[in-house]
Coordinates of C-alpha atoms in Angstrom, one line a residue:
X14 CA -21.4 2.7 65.0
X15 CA -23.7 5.4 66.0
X16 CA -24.6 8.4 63.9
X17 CA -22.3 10.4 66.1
X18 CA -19.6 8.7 65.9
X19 CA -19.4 8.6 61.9
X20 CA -16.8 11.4 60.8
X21 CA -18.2 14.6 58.9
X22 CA -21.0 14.3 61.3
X23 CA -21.7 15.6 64.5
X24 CA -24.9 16.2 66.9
X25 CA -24.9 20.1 66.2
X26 CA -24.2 19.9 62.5
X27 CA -26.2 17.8 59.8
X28 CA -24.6 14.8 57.9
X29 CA -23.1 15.4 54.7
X30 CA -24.2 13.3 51.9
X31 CA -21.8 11.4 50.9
X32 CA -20.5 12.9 47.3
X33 CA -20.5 16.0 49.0
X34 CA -18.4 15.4 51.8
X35 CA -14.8 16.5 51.1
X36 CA -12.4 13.0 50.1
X37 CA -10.4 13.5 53.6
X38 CA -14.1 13.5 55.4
X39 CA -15.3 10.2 54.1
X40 CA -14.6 7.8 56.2
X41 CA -14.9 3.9 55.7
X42 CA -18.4 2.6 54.2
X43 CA -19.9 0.6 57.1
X44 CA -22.5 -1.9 57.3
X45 CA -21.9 -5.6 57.3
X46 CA -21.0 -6.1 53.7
X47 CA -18.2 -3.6 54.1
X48 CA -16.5 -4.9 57.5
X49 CA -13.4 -6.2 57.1
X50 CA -11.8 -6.9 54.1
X51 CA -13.7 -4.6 52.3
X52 CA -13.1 -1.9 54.4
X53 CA -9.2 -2.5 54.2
X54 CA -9.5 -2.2 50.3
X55 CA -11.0 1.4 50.5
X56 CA -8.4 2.2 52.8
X57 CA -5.5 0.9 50.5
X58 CA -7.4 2.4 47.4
X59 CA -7.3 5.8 49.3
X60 CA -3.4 5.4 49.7
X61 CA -2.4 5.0 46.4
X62 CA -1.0 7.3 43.8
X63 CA -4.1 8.9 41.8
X64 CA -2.3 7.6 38.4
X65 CA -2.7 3.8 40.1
X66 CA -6.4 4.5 41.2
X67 CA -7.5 4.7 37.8
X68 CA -6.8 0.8 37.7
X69 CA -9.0 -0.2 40.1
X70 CA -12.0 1.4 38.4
X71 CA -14.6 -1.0 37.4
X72 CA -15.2 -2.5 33.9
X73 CA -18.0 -0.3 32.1
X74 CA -20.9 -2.5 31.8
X75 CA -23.0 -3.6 28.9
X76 CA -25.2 -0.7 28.8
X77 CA -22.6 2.1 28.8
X78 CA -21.2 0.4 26.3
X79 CA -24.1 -0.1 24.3
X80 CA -25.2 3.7 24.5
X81 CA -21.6 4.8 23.9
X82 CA -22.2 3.2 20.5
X83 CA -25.6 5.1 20.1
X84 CA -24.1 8.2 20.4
X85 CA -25.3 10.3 17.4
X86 CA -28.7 8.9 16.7
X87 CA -31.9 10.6 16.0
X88 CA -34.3 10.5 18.8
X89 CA -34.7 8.5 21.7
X90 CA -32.5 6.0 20.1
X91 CA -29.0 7.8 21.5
X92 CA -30.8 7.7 25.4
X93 CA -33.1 5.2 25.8
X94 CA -31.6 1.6 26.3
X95 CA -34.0 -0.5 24.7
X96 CA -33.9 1.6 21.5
X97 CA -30.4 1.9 21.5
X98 CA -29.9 -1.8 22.1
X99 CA -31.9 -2.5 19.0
X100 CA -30.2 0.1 16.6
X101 CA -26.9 -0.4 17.7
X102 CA -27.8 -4.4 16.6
X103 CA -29.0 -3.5 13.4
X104 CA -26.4 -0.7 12.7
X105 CA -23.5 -3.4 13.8
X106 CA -25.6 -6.1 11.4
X107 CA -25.6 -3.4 8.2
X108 CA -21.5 -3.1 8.9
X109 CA -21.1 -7.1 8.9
X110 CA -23.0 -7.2 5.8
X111 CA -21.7 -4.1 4.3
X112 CA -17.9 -5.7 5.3
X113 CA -18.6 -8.6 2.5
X114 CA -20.0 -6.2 -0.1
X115 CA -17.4 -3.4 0.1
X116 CA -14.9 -6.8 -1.1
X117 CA -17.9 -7.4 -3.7
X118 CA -18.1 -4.3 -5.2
X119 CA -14.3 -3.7 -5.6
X120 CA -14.3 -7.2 -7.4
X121 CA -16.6 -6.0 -9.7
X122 CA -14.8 -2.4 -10.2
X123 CA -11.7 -4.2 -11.4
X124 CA -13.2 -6.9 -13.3
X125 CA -14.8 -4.5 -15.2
X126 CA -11.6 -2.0 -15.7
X127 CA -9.9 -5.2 -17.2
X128 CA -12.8 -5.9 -19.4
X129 CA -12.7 -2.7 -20.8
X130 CA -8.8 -2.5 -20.9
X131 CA -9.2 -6.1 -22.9
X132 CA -11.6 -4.7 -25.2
X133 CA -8.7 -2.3 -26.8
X134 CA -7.1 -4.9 -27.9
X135 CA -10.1 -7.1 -29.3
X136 CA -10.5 -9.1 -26.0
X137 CA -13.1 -10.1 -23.6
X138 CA -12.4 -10.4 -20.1
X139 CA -13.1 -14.4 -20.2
X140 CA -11.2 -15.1 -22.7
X141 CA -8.1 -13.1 -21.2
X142 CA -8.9 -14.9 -17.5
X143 CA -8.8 -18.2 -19.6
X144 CA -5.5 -17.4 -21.4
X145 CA -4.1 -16.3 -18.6
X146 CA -4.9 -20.0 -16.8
X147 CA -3.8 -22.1 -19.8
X148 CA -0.4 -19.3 -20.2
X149 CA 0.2 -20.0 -16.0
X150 CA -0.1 -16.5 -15.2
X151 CA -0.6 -15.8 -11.6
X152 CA -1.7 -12.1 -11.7
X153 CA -4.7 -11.4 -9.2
X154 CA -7.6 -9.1 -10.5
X155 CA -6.6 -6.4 -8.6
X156 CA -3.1 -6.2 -9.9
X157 CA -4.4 -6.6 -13.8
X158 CA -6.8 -3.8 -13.4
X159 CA -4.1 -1.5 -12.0
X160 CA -1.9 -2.9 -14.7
X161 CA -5.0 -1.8 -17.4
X162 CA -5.0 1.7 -15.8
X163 CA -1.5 2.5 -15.0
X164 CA 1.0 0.4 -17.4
X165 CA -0.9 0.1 -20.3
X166 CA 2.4 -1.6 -22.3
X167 CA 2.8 -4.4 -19.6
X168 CA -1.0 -5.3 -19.8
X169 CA -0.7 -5.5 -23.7
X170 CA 2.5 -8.1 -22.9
X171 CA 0.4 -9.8 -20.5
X172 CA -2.6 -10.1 -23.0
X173 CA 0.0 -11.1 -26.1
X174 CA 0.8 -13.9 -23.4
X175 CA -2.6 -15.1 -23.0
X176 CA -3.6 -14.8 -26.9
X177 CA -0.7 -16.9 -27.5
X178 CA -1.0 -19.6 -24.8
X179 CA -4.7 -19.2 -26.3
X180 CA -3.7 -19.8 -30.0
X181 CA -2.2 -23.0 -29.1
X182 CA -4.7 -24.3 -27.5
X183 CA -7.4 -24.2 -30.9
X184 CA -4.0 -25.0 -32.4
X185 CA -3.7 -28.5 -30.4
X186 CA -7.3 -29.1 -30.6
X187 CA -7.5 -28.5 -34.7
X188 CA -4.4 -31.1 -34.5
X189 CA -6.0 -33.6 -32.0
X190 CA -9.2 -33.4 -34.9
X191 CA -7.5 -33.8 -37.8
X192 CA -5.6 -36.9 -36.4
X193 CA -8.7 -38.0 -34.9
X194 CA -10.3 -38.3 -38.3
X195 CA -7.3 -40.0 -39.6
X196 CA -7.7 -42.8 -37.0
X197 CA -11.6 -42.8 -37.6
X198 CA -10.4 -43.8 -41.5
X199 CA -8.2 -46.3 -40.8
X200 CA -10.0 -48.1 -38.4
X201 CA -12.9 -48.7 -40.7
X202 CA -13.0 -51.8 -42.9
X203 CA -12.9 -51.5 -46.6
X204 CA -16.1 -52.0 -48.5
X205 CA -16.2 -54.4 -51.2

């Protein structure tokens, strides 16, 4: 094609740019990459619905996506790409981390609400966990410390449970003991 022929342009008139050039004025991109089947995809872009357009926009790349993320940052950090790229890696290796600690740290919040809910009642925490293994109580941390807080009554049942289930345990071991020592007797020989 020659400059002439192009639409928007003509000999007496200058050529339009094309971003400023009106959407009815621009015409087909030309050039060999765009003969063809290119060309016949602008053309049916053009002639859909402007809700159906926003479908065949691209993808937004790596970068975009990466300053999107930056956003907010002091410095050249929010603009440039290399210093965003590198803050935006360390900020999304702070929230991994920060993912398993947050689970850490509430752990440790009701571990040491049932401690302290224990201690009314002359308890540690470990003993309680182990009374509450040898009693078959399933209740998870979480639920005992909200028990502790909340329903002070049904965390005293539970802990009665686990003294109990407790109890018989140094009961069977003082039993196992005493009948140990009674075997140890009989099996030595008598001295003369």
């Amino acid at each position: 094609r020659t400059r002439s022929s192009q639409p928007g342009s003509s000999s007496a008139e200058p050529r339009k740019h094309r971003a400023q050039a009106s959407p009815g004025e621009r015409g087909a991109p030309t050039g060999m990459f765009f003969s063809g089947f290119a060309s016949r995809l602008v053309a049916h872009a053009r002639a859909l619905p402007s809700i159906m357009l926003g479908q065949t926009r691209a993808m937004t790349t790596r970068k975009e996506t990466i300053l999107k993320m930056a956003k907010g940052y002091r410095g050249r950090s929010k603009n440039c790409w290399r210093l965003a790229r590198q803050r935006v890696e360390k900020a999304l290796q702070y929230s991994y981390i920060s993912r398993k600690l947050k689970k850490r740290d509430a752990r440790k919040g009701w571990i040491m609400q049932i401690n302290a809910g224990a201690r009314e009642y002359n308890m540690r925490y470990s003993q309680l966990i182990n009374g509450l293994n040898l009693a078959k109580i399933g209740l998870n941390r979480k639920v005992l410390s909200q028990l502790a807080i909340q329903e002070p009554y049904s965390f005293r049942a539970v802990l009665t449970e686990a003294k109990e289930a407790l109890d018989h345990k140094a009961a069977a071991a003082v039993a196992n003991a005493a009948l140990g020592q009674t075997a140890a007797k009989a099996a030595r020989p008598m001295a003369k």
